[in-house]
Short mmCIF file of C-alpha atoms in Angstrom, two decimals:
data_model
loop_
_atom_site.label_atom_id
_atom_site.label_comp_id
_atom_site.label_asym_id
_atom_site.label_seq_id
_atom_site.Cartn_x
_atom_site.Cartn_y
_atom_site.Cartn_z
CA MET A 1 4.30 33.89 1.35
CA ALA A 2 5.89 30.80 2.97
CA LYS A 3 8.88 29.06 1.16
CA ASN A 4 7.93 26.00 -0.63
CA ILE A 5 9.44 22.70 0.75
CA GLN A 6 11.33 20.83 -1.67
CA ALA A 7 12.68 17.11 -1.74
CA ILE A 8 15.96 16.48 -0.38
CA ARG A 9 18.88 16.90 -2.92
CA GLY A 10 19.59 13.64 -4.46
CA MET A 11 16.02 12.04 -3.61
CA HIS A 12 13.35 12.11 -6.14
CA ASP A 13 9.70 11.90 -6.40
CA LEU A 14 8.52 8.81 -8.82
CA LEU A 15 5.44 10.45 -10.67
CA PRO A 16 2.63 8.78 -12.44
CA ASP A 17 4.03 9.78 -15.90
CA ARG A 18 6.93 7.50 -15.26
CA ILE A 19 5.86 4.78 -12.87
CA GLY A 20 4.72 2.43 -15.62
CA LEU A 21 8.20 1.81 -16.55
CA TRP A 22 9.22 1.14 -12.93
CA GLN A 23 6.32 -1.26 -12.52
CA ARG A 24 6.95 -2.88 -15.88
CA LEU A 25 10.68 -3.55 -14.46
CA GLU A 26 9.66 -4.64 -11.03
CA ASP A 27 7.04 -6.90 -12.30
CA GLY A 28 9.26 -8.44 -14.81
CA ALA A 29 12.11 -9.05 -12.51
CA ARG A 30 9.67 -10.69 -9.92
CA GLN A 31 8.11 -13.03 -12.45
CA VAL A 32 11.51 -14.39 -13.32
CA LEU A 33 12.56 -14.54 -9.86
CA GLU A 34 9.34 -16.42 -8.79
CA SER A 35 10.04 -18.83 -11.66
CA TYR A 36 13.63 -19.68 -10.28
CA GLY A 37 12.06 -20.23 -6.93
CA TYR A 38 13.17 -17.24 -5.00
CA SER A 39 11.10 -15.85 -2.26
CA GLU A 40 10.77 -12.38 -1.39
CA ILE A 41 11.88 -10.78 1.93
CA ARG A 42 11.37 -7.34 3.08
CA THR A 43 13.56 -5.90 5.69
CA PRO A 44 13.45 -2.41 7.47
CA LEU A 45 15.10 0.65 6.24
CA VAL A 46 16.94 1.51 9.46
CA GLU A 47 19.48 -0.80 10.93
CA VAL A 48 21.99 -0.25 13.90
CA THR A 49 25.11 1.29 12.45
CA GLU A 50 27.31 -1.44 13.53
CA LEU A 51 25.77 -3.78 11.10
CA PHE A 52 27.14 -1.89 8.41
CA LYS A 53 30.68 -1.27 9.94
CA ARG A 54 30.89 -5.10 10.45
CA SER A 55 30.02 -6.22 7.01
CA ILE A 56 30.79 -3.45 4.53
CA GLY A 57 34.09 -2.73 6.39
CA GLU A 58 34.99 0.62 8.40
CA VAL A 59 37.61 1.58 5.90
CA THR A 60 34.99 1.68 2.74
CA ASP A 61 33.91 4.91 1.05
CA ILE A 62 30.38 3.81 2.12
CA VAL A 63 30.78 3.61 5.73
CA GLU A 64 33.47 6.41 6.22
CA LYS A 65 31.83 9.20 4.04
CA GLU A 66 28.39 7.91 2.66
CA MET A 67 26.20 6.49 5.43
CA TYR A 68 23.33 8.47 6.85
CA SER A 69 23.97 7.69 10.69
CA PHE A 70 22.23 9.45 13.56
CA PRO A 71 21.68 8.57 17.29
CA ASP A 72 18.75 7.25 18.50
CA ARG A 73 16.91 8.37 21.69
CA ASN A 74 18.63 5.72 23.68
CA GLY A 75 21.76 6.63 22.45
CA ASP A 76 22.21 3.88 19.83
CA SER A 77 23.81 4.64 16.70
CA LEU A 78 21.28 3.93 13.52
CA SER A 79 21.68 4.34 9.88
CA LEU A 80 19.53 4.10 6.90
CA ARG A 81 20.40 1.19 4.93
CA PRO A 82 23.09 1.87 2.27
CA GLU A 83 22.72 -1.72 0.77
CA GLY A 84 20.43 -4.73 1.06
CA THR A 85 23.19 -7.76 1.44
CA ALA A 86 23.88 -7.19 5.28
CA SER A 87 20.14 -6.52 6.26
CA CYS A 88 19.23 -9.49 4.60
CA VAL A 89 21.86 -11.65 6.51
CA ARG A 90 20.98 -10.13 9.64
CA ALA A 91 17.21 -11.17 9.20
CA ALA A 92 18.37 -14.70 8.05
CA ILE A 93 20.27 -15.31 11.06
CA GLU A 94 17.81 -13.45 13.37
CA ASN A 95 14.93 -15.26 12.13
CA GLY A 96 16.31 -18.79 12.05
CA LEU A 97 16.47 -18.99 7.96
CA LEU A 98 19.71 -20.96 7.75
CA ASP A 99 18.42 -24.20 8.47
CA GLN A 100 18.63 -25.23 4.92
CA PRO A 101 19.73 -23.56 1.70
CA ARG A 102 17.40 -20.41 1.01
CA ARG A 103 17.01 -18.33 -2.09
CA LEU A 104 15.88 -15.01 -1.12
CA TRP A 105 15.11 -11.50 -3.14
CA TYR A 106 14.11 -8.02 -2.13
CA ARG A 107 13.41 -4.74 -3.51
CA GLY A 108 13.24 -1.17 -1.98
CA PRO A 109 15.21 2.09 -1.39
CA MET A 110 18.88 2.63 -0.35
CA PHE A 111 20.46 5.70 0.80
CA ARG A 112 24.32 6.98 0.64
CA HIS A 113 25.12 10.56 1.21
CA GLU A 114 27.39 11.28 -1.93
CA ARG A 115 27.54 13.93 -4.73
CA PRO A 116 24.47 13.47 -6.88
CA GLN A 117 24.80 13.02 -10.58
CA LYS A 118 22.94 11.12 -13.23
CA GLY A 119 22.54 7.32 -12.32
CA ARG A 120 24.01 8.20 -8.75
CA TYR A 121 21.54 9.45 -6.22
CA ARG A 122 21.35 9.63 -2.20
CA GLN A 123 18.05 7.73 -2.33
CA PHE A 124 18.32 4.88 -4.97
CA HIS A 125 16.33 1.67 -5.50
CA GLN A 126 17.62 -1.74 -5.93
CA ILE A 127 16.36 -5.42 -6.31
CA GLY A 128 18.61 -7.84 -4.86
CA VAL A 129 19.05 -11.52 -4.71
CA GLU A 130 20.92 -13.45 -1.69
CA VAL A 131 21.27 -16.98 -1.74
CA PHE A 132 22.35 -18.83 1.54
CA GLY A 133 23.73 -22.48 2.06
CA LEU A 134 24.86 -23.59 -1.37
CA GLU A 135 28.85 -23.31 -2.22
CA GLY A 136 29.41 -24.54 -5.42
CA PRO A 137 29.71 -22.81 -8.83
CA ASP A 138 26.24 -24.18 -9.97
CA ILE A 139 24.70 -21.15 -7.79
CA ASP A 140 26.91 -18.61 -8.94
CA GLN A 141 25.97 -19.75 -12.62
CA GLU A 142 22.45 -19.53 -11.64
CA VAL A 143 22.20 -15.84 -10.34
CA LEU A 144 23.52 -15.02 -13.72
CA PHE A 145 21.36 -17.40 -15.64
CA LEU A 146 18.36 -15.21 -13.97
CA THR A 147 19.73 -11.76 -14.33
CA HIS A 148 20.23 -12.63 -18.14
CA ARG A 149 16.82 -13.70 -18.26
CA ILE A 150 15.40 -10.61 -16.66
CA TRP A 151 17.32 -8.66 -19.41
CA ARG A 152 15.51 -10.67 -22.10
CA THR A 153 12.17 -10.35 -20.47
CA LEU A 154 12.44 -6.80 -20.40
CA GLY A 155 14.14 -6.45 -23.92
CA LEU A 156 17.30 -5.19 -22.73
CA ASP A 157 20.10 -5.92 -25.08
CA GLY A 158 23.98 -4.56 -25.09
CA LEU A 159 24.52 -5.47 -21.39
CA ARG A 160 28.00 -7.09 -21.15
CA LEU A 161 29.14 -9.34 -18.46
CA GLU A 162 32.21 -8.87 -16.70
CA ILE A 163 33.60 -11.45 -13.95
CA ASN A 164 36.61 -12.29 -12.06
CA SER A 165 37.65 -14.20 -8.91
CA LEU A 166 38.95 -12.54 -5.89
CA GLY A 167 39.88 -16.02 -4.17
CA GLU A 168 40.04 -16.70 -0.58
CA GLY A 169 41.42 -14.84 2.37
CA GLU A 170 44.68 -16.04 2.27
CA GLU A 171 45.26 -15.74 -1.57
CA ARG A 172 43.92 -12.23 -1.38
CA ALA A 173 46.05 -11.21 1.42
CA ALA A 174 48.94 -12.58 -0.64
CA TYR A 175 47.89 -10.61 -3.51
CA ARG A 176 47.25 -7.51 -1.49
CA ALA A 177 51.00 -7.44 -0.19
CA GLU A 178 52.28 -7.87 -3.82
CA LEU A 179 49.80 -5.12 -4.94
CA VAL A 180 50.87 -2.60 -2.37
CA SER A 181 54.43 -3.24 -3.26
CA TYR A 182 53.99 -2.46 -6.80
CA LEU A 183 51.75 0.66 -5.95
CA ARG A 184 54.31 2.02 -3.49
CA ALA A 185 56.80 2.30 -6.32
CA TYR A 186 54.47 4.73 -7.96
CA ALA A 187 53.51 6.61 -4.96
CA GLU A 188 54.43 10.03 -6.37
CA ASP A 189 52.12 9.16 -9.54
CA LEU A 190 48.93 8.13 -7.58
CA ASP A 191 46.27 10.83 -6.71
CA GLU A 192 44.98 11.61 -3.45
CA ASP A 193 42.18 9.14 -3.34
CA SER A 194 44.36 6.35 -4.27
CA LEU A 195 46.95 7.01 -1.79
CA ARG A 196 44.45 7.00 0.97
CA ARG A 197 43.10 3.62 -0.54
CA LEU A 198 46.69 2.23 -0.54
CA GLU A 199 46.70 2.40 2.89
CA THR A 200 43.08 1.47 3.95
CA ASN A 201 41.70 -0.93 0.88
CA PRO A 202 44.25 -1.46 -1.90
CA LEU A 203 42.39 -3.35 -4.20
CA ARG A 204 40.16 -0.42 -4.65
CA VAL A 205 42.95 1.39 -6.28
CA LEU A 206 42.20 -0.84 -9.32
CA ASP A 207 38.84 0.48 -9.77
CA SER A 208 40.12 4.13 -9.97
CA LYS A 209 38.43 6.09 -12.69
CA ASN A 210 41.17 8.25 -13.09
CA PRO A 211 42.68 8.03 -16.43
CA ASP A 212 45.90 9.24 -15.63
CA LEU A 213 46.59 6.10 -13.63
CA GLY A 214 45.49 3.73 -16.60
CA ALA A 215 49.09 2.71 -17.39
CA ILE A 216 49.98 1.85 -13.69
CA ILE A 217 46.71 0.04 -13.22
CA ALA A 218 47.38 -1.97 -16.66
CA GLY A 219 50.68 -3.03 -15.15
CA ALA A 220 49.57 -4.28 -11.76
CA PRO A 221 49.85 -7.77 -10.52
CA VAL A 222 46.80 -9.83 -11.45
CA ILE A 223 44.67 -11.60 -8.80
CA LEU A 224 44.11 -14.74 -10.89
CA ASP A 225 47.78 -15.65 -10.67
CA HIS A 226 47.26 -15.74 -7.06
CA LEU A 227 44.36 -18.30 -6.68
CA GLY A 228 44.80 -21.53 -4.99
CA GLU A 229 43.55 -24.78 -6.62
CA ALA A 230 40.25 -24.88 -5.22
CA SER A 231 39.51 -21.24 -6.11
CA ARG A 232 41.11 -21.74 -9.45
CA LEU A 233 38.90 -25.09 -10.41
CA HIS A 234 35.73 -23.17 -8.85
CA PHE A 235 36.32 -20.34 -11.42
CA GLU A 236 36.71 -22.51 -14.12
CA HIS A 237 33.82 -24.32 -13.51
CA PHE A 238 31.89 -21.17 -13.11
CA CYS A 239 33.14 -19.78 -16.43
CA ALA A 240 32.17 -23.26 -18.20
CA GLY A 241 28.77 -23.22 -17.19
CA LEU A 242 28.14 -19.70 -18.32
CA ALA A 243 29.72 -20.75 -21.84
CA ALA A 244 27.42 -23.98 -21.98
CA ALA A 245 24.36 -21.61 -21.51
CA GLY A 246 25.20 -19.38 -24.01
CA ILE A 247 25.93 -16.26 -21.98
CA PRO A 248 28.90 -14.09 -23.26
CA TYR A 249 31.22 -12.77 -20.76
CA GLN A 250 34.70 -11.10 -20.30
CA VAL A 251 37.34 -11.87 -17.56
CA ASN A 252 38.23 -8.57 -16.10
CA PRO A 253 41.20 -9.07 -13.53
CA ARG A 254 40.91 -5.69 -12.24
CA LEU A 255 37.24 -6.07 -11.28
CA VAL A 256 37.44 -5.84 -7.34
CA ARG A 257 34.12 -4.75 -6.30
CA GLY A 258 33.90 -2.05 -3.35
CA LEU A 259 33.06 -3.87 -0.50
CA ASP A 260 35.00 -6.11 1.96
CA TYR A 261 32.93 -9.11 2.26
CA TYR A 262 33.27 -10.58 -1.11
CA ASN A 263 35.24 -13.58 -2.03
CA ARG A 264 35.92 -15.81 -5.01
CA THR A 265 33.21 -15.00 -7.79
CA VAL A 266 32.44 -11.45 -8.57
CA PHE A 267 30.70 -9.89 -11.48
CA GLU A 268 29.11 -6.77 -12.94
CA TRP A 269 26.80 -6.20 -15.89
CA ILE A 270 27.58 -3.07 -17.60
CA THR A 271 25.94 -0.95 -20.40
CA ASP A 272 27.81 1.49 -22.48
CA ASP A 273 24.60 3.78 -22.96
CA LEU A 274 24.62 5.53 -19.40
CA GLY A 275 27.98 7.14 -19.46
CA ALA A 276 30.28 7.03 -16.48
CA GLN A 277 27.56 5.26 -14.17
CA GLY A 278 27.40 2.03 -16.63
CA THR A 279 27.22 -0.84 -14.01
CA VAL A 280 23.52 -1.79 -13.67
CA CYS A 281 23.82 -5.14 -11.65
CA ALA A 282 26.68 -6.29 -9.39
CA GLY A 283 27.63 -8.95 -7.03
CA GLY A 284 29.67 -11.94 -6.16
CA ARG A 285 30.13 -14.44 -3.41
CA TYR A 286 30.46 -13.42 0.45
CA ASP A 287 30.96 -17.01 2.10
CA GLY A 288 32.44 -15.58 5.26
CA LEU A 289 29.73 -12.63 6.03
CA VAL A 290 27.32 -14.82 7.84
CA ALA A 291 29.86 -16.08 10.36
CA GLN A 292 31.18 -12.39 10.61
CA LEU A 293 27.78 -11.15 11.70
CA GLY A 294 27.19 -14.01 14.32
CA GLY A 295 25.64 -16.64 12.44
CA ARG A 296 27.24 -20.12 11.78
CA PRO A 297 29.49 -20.42 8.65
CA THR A 298 27.42 -20.40 5.75
CA PRO A 299 28.39 -20.09 2.05
CA ALA A 300 26.54 -17.19 0.25
CA VAL A 301 26.09 -15.34 -3.26
CA GLY A 302 24.03 -12.41 -4.31
CA PHE A 303 23.82 -9.23 -6.55
CA ALA A 304 22.00 -6.06 -6.68
CA MET A 305 20.64 -4.29 -9.81
CA GLY A 306 20.11 -0.45 -9.64
CA LEU A 307 16.51 0.25 -10.91
CA GLU A 308 17.22 3.98 -11.69
CA ARG A 309 19.80 2.83 -14.17
CA LEU A 310 17.58 0.12 -15.66
CA VAL A 311 14.65 2.54 -16.12
CA SER A 312 16.89 4.98 -17.86
CA LEU A 313 17.71 2.20 -20.22
CA LEU A 314 13.87 1.34 -20.46
CA GLU A 315 13.04 5.01 -21.38
CA ALA A 316 15.77 5.12 -23.94
CA ARG A 317 14.25 2.25 -25.84
CA LEU A 318 10.97 3.91 -25.51
CA VAL A 319 12.05 7.07 -27.24
CA ALA A 320 13.76 4.85 -29.72
CA GLY A 321 10.36 3.19 -30.53
CA GLU A 322 11.81 -0.18 -29.34
CA ALA A 323 9.37 -0.56 -26.43
CA THR A 324 5.55 -0.25 -25.84
CA ALA A 325 4.24 2.55 -23.90
CA ASP A 326 3.12 2.72 -20.32
CA PRO A 327 1.24 -0.70 -19.40
CA ASN A 328 -0.94 1.34 -17.10
CA THR A 329 -2.88 3.25 -19.96
CA LEU A 330 -6.45 3.52 -19.31
CA ASP A 331 -8.74 0.96 -21.37
CA ALA A 332 -11.44 3.50 -21.09
CA TYR A 333 -12.92 6.56 -19.33
CA LEU A 334 -16.64 6.62 -18.75
CA VAL A 335 -18.45 9.89 -19.80
CA ALA A 336 -21.99 10.00 -18.15
CA VAL A 337 -24.39 12.94 -19.51
CA GLY A 338 -27.57 13.77 -17.57
CA PRO A 339 -28.67 13.10 -14.02
CA ALA A 340 -30.14 9.69 -14.60
CA ALA A 341 -26.96 8.47 -16.45
CA GLN A 342 -24.75 10.52 -13.80
CA GLY A 343 -26.59 8.49 -11.14
CA ALA A 344 -26.22 5.18 -12.56
CA ALA A 345 -22.66 5.43 -13.75
CA PRO A 346 -20.84 4.40 -10.55
CA ALA A 347 -22.59 1.21 -10.11
CA LEU A 348 -22.21 0.57 -13.65
CA GLY A 349 -18.51 1.09 -13.57
CA GLU A 350 -18.43 -1.62 -10.80
CA ARG A 351 -20.60 -3.90 -12.86
CA LEU A 352 -17.87 -3.82 -15.56
CA ARG A 353 -14.87 -4.30 -13.14
CA ASP A 354 -16.67 -7.27 -12.05
CA ALA A 355 -17.42 -8.91 -15.54
CA ALA A 356 -13.91 -8.11 -16.72
CA PRO A 357 -11.03 -8.45 -14.01
CA GLY A 358 -8.08 -6.43 -14.96
CA LEU A 359 -10.03 -3.90 -16.85
CA ARG A 360 -8.66 -0.29 -16.44
CA LEU A 361 -11.62 1.83 -16.31
CA GLN A 362 -12.08 5.53 -15.03
CA CYS A 363 -15.39 6.89 -14.24
CA HIS A 364 -15.81 10.72 -14.59
CA CYS A 365 -16.60 12.24 -11.34
CA GLY A 366 -17.39 16.28 -10.94
CA GLY A 367 -20.27 16.52 -13.23
CA GLY A 368 -19.80 18.83 -16.11
CA SER A 369 -21.01 19.14 -19.84
CA PHE A 370 -20.56 16.67 -22.46
CA LYS A 371 -17.74 18.45 -23.98
CA SER A 372 -15.81 19.14 -20.97
CA GLN A 373 -16.05 15.53 -19.88
CA PHE A 374 -14.94 14.35 -23.50
CA LYS A 375 -11.96 16.68 -23.09
CA LYS A 376 -10.98 15.15 -19.68
CA ALA A 377 -11.52 11.55 -21.56
CA ASP A 378 -8.89 12.38 -24.22
CA ARG A 379 -6.52 13.92 -21.65
CA SER A 380 -6.50 10.85 -19.36
CA GLY A 381 -4.75 8.79 -22.29
CA ALA A 382 -7.42 6.16 -22.34
CA ARG A 383 -8.01 4.14 -25.55
CA TYR A 384 -11.90 4.40 -25.60
CA ALA A 385 -14.37 6.92 -24.23
CA LEU A 386 -17.32 5.02 -23.09
CA VAL A 387 -20.52 7.31 -23.35
CA LEU A 388 -23.35 6.81 -21.05
CA GLY A 389 -26.69 9.19 -21.96
CA GLU A 390 -30.14 8.92 -21.28
CA GLY A 391 -30.92 6.62 -24.42
CA GLU A 392 -27.99 4.33 -23.73
CA LEU A 393 -29.21 3.73 -20.18
CA GLU A 394 -32.63 2.83 -21.45
CA ARG A 395 -31.07 0.43 -24.25
CA GLY A 396 -28.68 -1.06 -21.72
CA VAL A 397 -25.68 -0.22 -23.94
CA LEU A 398 -22.74 2.06 -23.83
CA GLY A 399 -21.12 4.10 -26.70
CA VAL A 400 -17.65 3.09 -27.54
CA LYS A 401 -15.66 5.75 -29.19
CA PRO A 402 -11.78 5.45 -30.18
CA LEU A 403 -9.63 8.16 -28.99
CA ARG A 404 -6.22 6.97 -30.17
CA GLU A 405 -7.02 5.94 -33.43
CA GLU A 406 -9.64 6.64 -36.19
CA GLY A 407 -12.91 4.97 -35.71
CA GLU A 408 -16.71 5.47 -35.59
CA GLN A 409 -18.69 5.09 -32.28
CA ARG A 410 -20.49 2.16 -31.75
CA ASP A 411 -22.72 0.59 -29.18
CA LEU A 412 -21.96 -2.31 -27.44
CA SER A 413 -23.98 -4.14 -24.40
CA TYR A 414 -22.89 -4.25 -20.82
CA ASP A 415 -21.72 -8.05 -21.45
CA GLU A 416 -19.95 -7.38 -24.88
CA LEU A 417 -17.90 -4.43 -23.46
CA GLY A 418 -15.48 -6.15 -21.33
CA PRO A 419 -13.98 -8.89 -23.66
CA PHE A 420 -13.88 -6.26 -26.61
CA LEU A 421 -11.66 -3.77 -24.50
CA LEU A 422 -9.40 -6.51 -23.05
CA ALA A 423 -9.13 -7.84 -26.53
CA GLY A 424 -8.19 -4.73 -27.96
CA ARG A 425 -5.08 -4.18 -25.58
CA ARG A 426 -1.68 -4.10 -27.28
#
């Protein structure tokens, strides 16, 4: 017997019994984003590797260790996208979208070759936002307003917002020099990963999860003390706007983010309900990236949210009884008994769908006894079984039997049926 082929480690199938939560999340986010005037963009899964080296940074963990890269037949190095910002910037430059301010959003899979664990996978999914051509703190506020509204739309609470400012290039360079000097004094106490970062990307040492380094990191210089006047005012106005909108936040001077292109505002939305992988949404400003990738200088800000982690939060609420069940639950399952009824059922199903757009109706196929069909109706999860027999066919009605609650079967005409089923949705 041939060995079964299995999914690649760290890449998972999204099965029908879970897809409803994904759709609820995606639809809720899409509705909020569209209400703010954001337009969807879809970019390829594969880009030239150079795009990510130039944008993310060659000495980041992503580029050094985590990208899925391979040579194309013509010798070009290609990579599965590890994040969405670089692709979105490339598309905006290539397609002339930077002639005016643009508010864009995207969704789809990303790929990183890292050790799989709960909340961290080799194929993972994100919804992201990228805004081009606006440089004030008001647009930084807007992207956080809309994420906050997405949490409210989904019924997710308990998420806390942490913010920081990384300043501009010269400010960050001065801070970097002071930080390196400070950390070198503790070189014997740093772990191997932090020693490597000290030489390549020292700000990432502040992001270390090693508890043994907690005291060293707590005593490190603070980047907010190195901000120039313009960066300081930008951050102050940004914070004031959040407070005016009633959005709680914490200033975390150790928040640096892992990608080289960030400047000024950075932020993370964090939950304590997912263990170590608690960041569900993160982003910030990247005013130099468009020029770095060949476009004209263009201010920009954006974020990405991790769908796997958000779905886990929705699942926890469902288990706790704080959320409704799968929105794709069938309204009805049509059971047809007898040759005439079985012959009429498919066309009748289309008639019902025409009369009630949005009706979730499944018609039984494959024949079988009334008992076996009714069992399948029950297993389908539908709220009602619709019974079409010879008698019902002659009278122009359908028997309606509740499957999820107590109740007697009743007859309804075809015209009555659609409004009845739609009105009964929870």
